[in-house]
Coordinates of C-alpha atoms in Angstrom, one line a residue:
X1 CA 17.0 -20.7 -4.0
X2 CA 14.0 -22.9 -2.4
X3 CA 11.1 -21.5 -0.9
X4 CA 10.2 -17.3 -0.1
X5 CA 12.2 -14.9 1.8
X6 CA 9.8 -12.5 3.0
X7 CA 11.5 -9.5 4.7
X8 CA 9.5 -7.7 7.6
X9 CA 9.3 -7.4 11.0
X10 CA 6.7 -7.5 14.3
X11 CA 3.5 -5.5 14.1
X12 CA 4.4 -4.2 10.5
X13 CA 2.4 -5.0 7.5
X14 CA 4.2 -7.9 6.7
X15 CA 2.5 -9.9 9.3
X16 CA -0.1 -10.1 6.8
X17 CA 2.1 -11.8 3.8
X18 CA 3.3 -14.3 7.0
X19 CA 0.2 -15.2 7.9
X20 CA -1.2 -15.9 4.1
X21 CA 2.5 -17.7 3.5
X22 CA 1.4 -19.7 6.8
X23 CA -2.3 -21.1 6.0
X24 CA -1.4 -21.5 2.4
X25 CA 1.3 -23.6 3.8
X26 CA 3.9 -22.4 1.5
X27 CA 7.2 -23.1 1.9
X28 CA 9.5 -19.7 3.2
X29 CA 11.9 -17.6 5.3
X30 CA 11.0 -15.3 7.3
X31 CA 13.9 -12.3 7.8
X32 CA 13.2 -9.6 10.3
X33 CA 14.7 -6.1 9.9
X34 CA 15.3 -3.3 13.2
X35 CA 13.6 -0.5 11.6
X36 CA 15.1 1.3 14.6
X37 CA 18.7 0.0 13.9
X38 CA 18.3 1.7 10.5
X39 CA 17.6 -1.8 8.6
X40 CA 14.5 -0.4 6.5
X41 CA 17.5 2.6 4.8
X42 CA 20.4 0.3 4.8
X43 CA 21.8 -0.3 1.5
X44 CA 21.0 -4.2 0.7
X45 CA 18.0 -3.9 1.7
X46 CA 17.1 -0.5 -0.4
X47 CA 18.9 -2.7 -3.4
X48 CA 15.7 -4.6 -2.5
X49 CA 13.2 -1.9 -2.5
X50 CA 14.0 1.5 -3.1
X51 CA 11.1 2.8 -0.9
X52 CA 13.0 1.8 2.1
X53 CA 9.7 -0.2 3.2
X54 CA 8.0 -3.5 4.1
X55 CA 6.7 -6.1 3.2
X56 CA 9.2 -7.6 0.8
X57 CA 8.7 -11.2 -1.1
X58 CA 12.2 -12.8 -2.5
X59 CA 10.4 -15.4 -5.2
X60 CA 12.1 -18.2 -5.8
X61 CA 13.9 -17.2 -8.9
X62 CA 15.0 -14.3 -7.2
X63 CA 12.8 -11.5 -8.6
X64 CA 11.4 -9.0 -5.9
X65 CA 7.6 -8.3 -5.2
X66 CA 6.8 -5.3 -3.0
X67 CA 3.0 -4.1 -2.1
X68 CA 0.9 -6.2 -0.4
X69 CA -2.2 -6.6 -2.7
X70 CA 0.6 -7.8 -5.5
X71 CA 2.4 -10.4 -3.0
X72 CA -1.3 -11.8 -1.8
X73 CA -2.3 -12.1 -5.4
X74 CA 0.9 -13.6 -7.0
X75 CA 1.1 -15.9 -3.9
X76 CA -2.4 -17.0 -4.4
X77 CA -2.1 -17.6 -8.4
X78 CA 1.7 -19.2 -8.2
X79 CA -0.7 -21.7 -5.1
X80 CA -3.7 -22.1 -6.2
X81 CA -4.3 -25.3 -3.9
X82 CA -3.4 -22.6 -1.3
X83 CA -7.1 -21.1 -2.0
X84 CA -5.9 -17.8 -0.7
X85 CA -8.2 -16.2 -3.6
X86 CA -10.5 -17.7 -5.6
X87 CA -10.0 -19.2 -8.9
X88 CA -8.8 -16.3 -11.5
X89 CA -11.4 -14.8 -14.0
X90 CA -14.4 -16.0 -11.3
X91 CA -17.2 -13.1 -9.8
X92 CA -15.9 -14.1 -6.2
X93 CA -12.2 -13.5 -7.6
X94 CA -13.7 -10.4 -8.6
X95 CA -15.1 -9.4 -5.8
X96 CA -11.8 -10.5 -3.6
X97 CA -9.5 -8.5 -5.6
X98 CA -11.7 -5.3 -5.1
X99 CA -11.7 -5.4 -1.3
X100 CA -8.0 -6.2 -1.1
X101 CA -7.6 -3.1 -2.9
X102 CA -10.0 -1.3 -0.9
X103 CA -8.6 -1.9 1.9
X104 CA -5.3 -1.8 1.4
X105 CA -6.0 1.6 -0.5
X106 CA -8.1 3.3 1.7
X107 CA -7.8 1.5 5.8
X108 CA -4.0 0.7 5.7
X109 CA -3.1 4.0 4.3
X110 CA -6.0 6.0 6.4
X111 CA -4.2 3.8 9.3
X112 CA -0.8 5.0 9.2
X113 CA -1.9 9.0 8.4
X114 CA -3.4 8.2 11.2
X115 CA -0.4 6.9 12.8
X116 CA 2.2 9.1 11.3
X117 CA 0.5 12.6 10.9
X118 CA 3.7 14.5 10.9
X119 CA 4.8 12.4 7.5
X120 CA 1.4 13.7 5.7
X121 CA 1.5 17.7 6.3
X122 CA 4.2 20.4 5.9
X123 CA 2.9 22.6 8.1
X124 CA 4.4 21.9 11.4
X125 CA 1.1 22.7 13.9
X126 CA -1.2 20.7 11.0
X127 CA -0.5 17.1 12.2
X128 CA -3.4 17.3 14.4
X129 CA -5.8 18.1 11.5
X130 CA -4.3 15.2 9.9
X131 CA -4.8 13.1 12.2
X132 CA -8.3 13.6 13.1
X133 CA -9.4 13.4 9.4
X134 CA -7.8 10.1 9.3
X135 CA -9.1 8.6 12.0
X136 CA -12.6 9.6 10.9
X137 CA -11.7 8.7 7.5
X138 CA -10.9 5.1 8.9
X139 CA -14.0 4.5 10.7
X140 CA -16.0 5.5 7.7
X141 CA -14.3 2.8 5.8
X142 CA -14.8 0.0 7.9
X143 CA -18.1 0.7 8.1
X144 CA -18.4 0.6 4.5
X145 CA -16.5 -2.6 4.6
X146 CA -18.7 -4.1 7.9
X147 CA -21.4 -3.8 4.9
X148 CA -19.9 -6.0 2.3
X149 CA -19.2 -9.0 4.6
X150 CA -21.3 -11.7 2.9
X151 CA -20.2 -14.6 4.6
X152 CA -18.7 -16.0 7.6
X153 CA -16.6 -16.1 9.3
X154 CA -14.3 -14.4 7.0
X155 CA -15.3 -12.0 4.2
X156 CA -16.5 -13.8 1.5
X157 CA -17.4 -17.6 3.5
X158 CA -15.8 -19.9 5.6
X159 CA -12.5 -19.8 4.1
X160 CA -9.9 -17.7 5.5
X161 CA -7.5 -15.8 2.3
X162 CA -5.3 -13.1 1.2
X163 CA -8.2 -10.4 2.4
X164 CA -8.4 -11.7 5.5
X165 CA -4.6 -11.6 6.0
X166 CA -4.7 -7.4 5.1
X167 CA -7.9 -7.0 7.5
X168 CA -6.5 -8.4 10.4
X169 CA -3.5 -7.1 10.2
X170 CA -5.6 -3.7 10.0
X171 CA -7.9 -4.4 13.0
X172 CA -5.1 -5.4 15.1
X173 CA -3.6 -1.9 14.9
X174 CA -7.0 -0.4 15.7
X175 CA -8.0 0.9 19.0
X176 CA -11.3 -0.3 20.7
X177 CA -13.0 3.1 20.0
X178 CA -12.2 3.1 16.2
X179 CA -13.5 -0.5 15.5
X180 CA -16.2 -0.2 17.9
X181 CA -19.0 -0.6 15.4
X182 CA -17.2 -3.4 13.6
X183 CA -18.4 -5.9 14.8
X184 CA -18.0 -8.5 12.1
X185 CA -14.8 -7.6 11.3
X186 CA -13.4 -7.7 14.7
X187 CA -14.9 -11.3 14.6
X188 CA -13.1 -12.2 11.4
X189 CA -10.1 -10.6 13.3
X190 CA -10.6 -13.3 16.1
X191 CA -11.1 -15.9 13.8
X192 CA -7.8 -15.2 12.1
X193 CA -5.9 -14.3 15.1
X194 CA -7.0 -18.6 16.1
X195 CA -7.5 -20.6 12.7
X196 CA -5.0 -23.3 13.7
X197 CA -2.4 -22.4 10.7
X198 CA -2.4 -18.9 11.2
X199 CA -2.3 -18.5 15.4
X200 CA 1.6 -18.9 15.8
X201 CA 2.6 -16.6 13.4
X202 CA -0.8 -13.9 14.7
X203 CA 1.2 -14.1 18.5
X204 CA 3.9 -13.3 17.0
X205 CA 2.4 -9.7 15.8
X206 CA 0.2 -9.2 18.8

C-alpha cells in the first residue's frame, strides 16, 4: 500500500483529517461511506473500527488509527516537514497538544450532545435538557478558547496545523448565534476555509 486511506464522508469529522492530509500535502485516498445506506455498521468497515464511526486513517502499513487528536498527531510526527504541530518535546508542542485535546474533548463532544440529544439521555422527554446544557456548555468553551488565541491568524501564529483542522471543522457546524462572540475563531475559520491548500477539500464540507 502507498499513501493514506482515510475513511469519512461530507460534513463529518473527518473533514478535519482531509484537510490536515491536504495542507501537509501528504500523499492519500480519500473513501466516502453513506452513513444513511448503513456504511458506518457494515461489517468491513466495523472490522475497521468497532465503534461504527469516523474518521478512520489506513497507514501505510496497514495498521488502523481512529480518534482525531491521535490521527492529527501521528500524521504530524510521521511529516514533520508537514509542520502540522510543532516540533515534539517543544512548549508550543505543548501547548498545541492541549488545545487539540480540549477541543476535541470538550467542543466536538458538546457539539454533537448538542446535535444528538436523544443519544445522551434515557429518559424519553429529557433530550431537551440535554440539549440546552450542551449548547450553553459549547459557548462557554469557545469562549474559553477565543481567550487562548495567541497569534494569528490561526491559534498559535501564522501557520495553519492539526488544531486548526479540529476548530474549523467545529465552527463550521456552529450556528451564528452560538459563535457569535467568537470572533477570532470564526476568523481562523475563514482563514482555513481559503488557505490555498486547504479550500478544495473545505467546499467540499461546506
Amino acid at each position: 500500500m502507498t499513501g493514506y486511506i482515510l475513511y469519512g464522508y461530507p460534513q463529518s469529522g473527518s473533514a478535519a483529517i482531509e484537510v490536515a492530509l491536504a495542507v501537509g500535502g501528504i500523499p492519500h485516498e480519500v473513501r466516502d461511506l453513506d452513513p444513511e445506506a448503513g456504511d458506518l455498521a457494515g461489517p468491513d468497515f466495523l472490522a475497521l473500527n468497532p465503534r461504527g464511526q469516523v474518521p478512520v486513517l489506513v497507514l501505510p502499513d496497514g495498521s488502523v488509527v481512529t480518534e482525531i487528536p491521535a490521527i492529527l498527531l501521528h500524521l504530524a510526527d510521521a511529516h514533520p516537514e508537514s509542520g502540522l504541530a510543532p516540533a515534539p518535546g517543544s512548549a508550543a508542542r505543548a501547548q498545541h497538544d492541549r488545545w487539540l485535546a480540549f477541543a476535541h474533548a470538550n467542543l466536538y463532544e458538546g457539539v454533537l450532545r448538542s446535535f444528538y440529544a436523544d443519544r445522551y439521555t434515557t429518559d424519553p422527554h429529557g433530550a431537551d435538557g440535554v440539549r440546552a446544557a450542551a449548547q450553553a456548555y459549547v459557548r462557554r468553551h469557545l469562549a474559553l478558547l477565543e481567550m487562548a488565541m495567541v497569534g494569528e491568524p490561526f491559534l498559535l501564529g501564522p501557520r495553519l496545523m492539526g488544531v486548526d483542522c479540529l476548530i474549523w471543522v467545529i465552527l463550521s457546524w456552529l450556528g451564528p448565534e452560538d459563535k457569535a462572540d467568537a470572533l477570532r475563531l470564526s476568523a481562523l475559520a475563514d482563514a482555513v476555509a481559503t488557505d490555498p491548500h486547504a479550500k478544495t477539500v473545505a467546499a467540499r464540507h461546506s
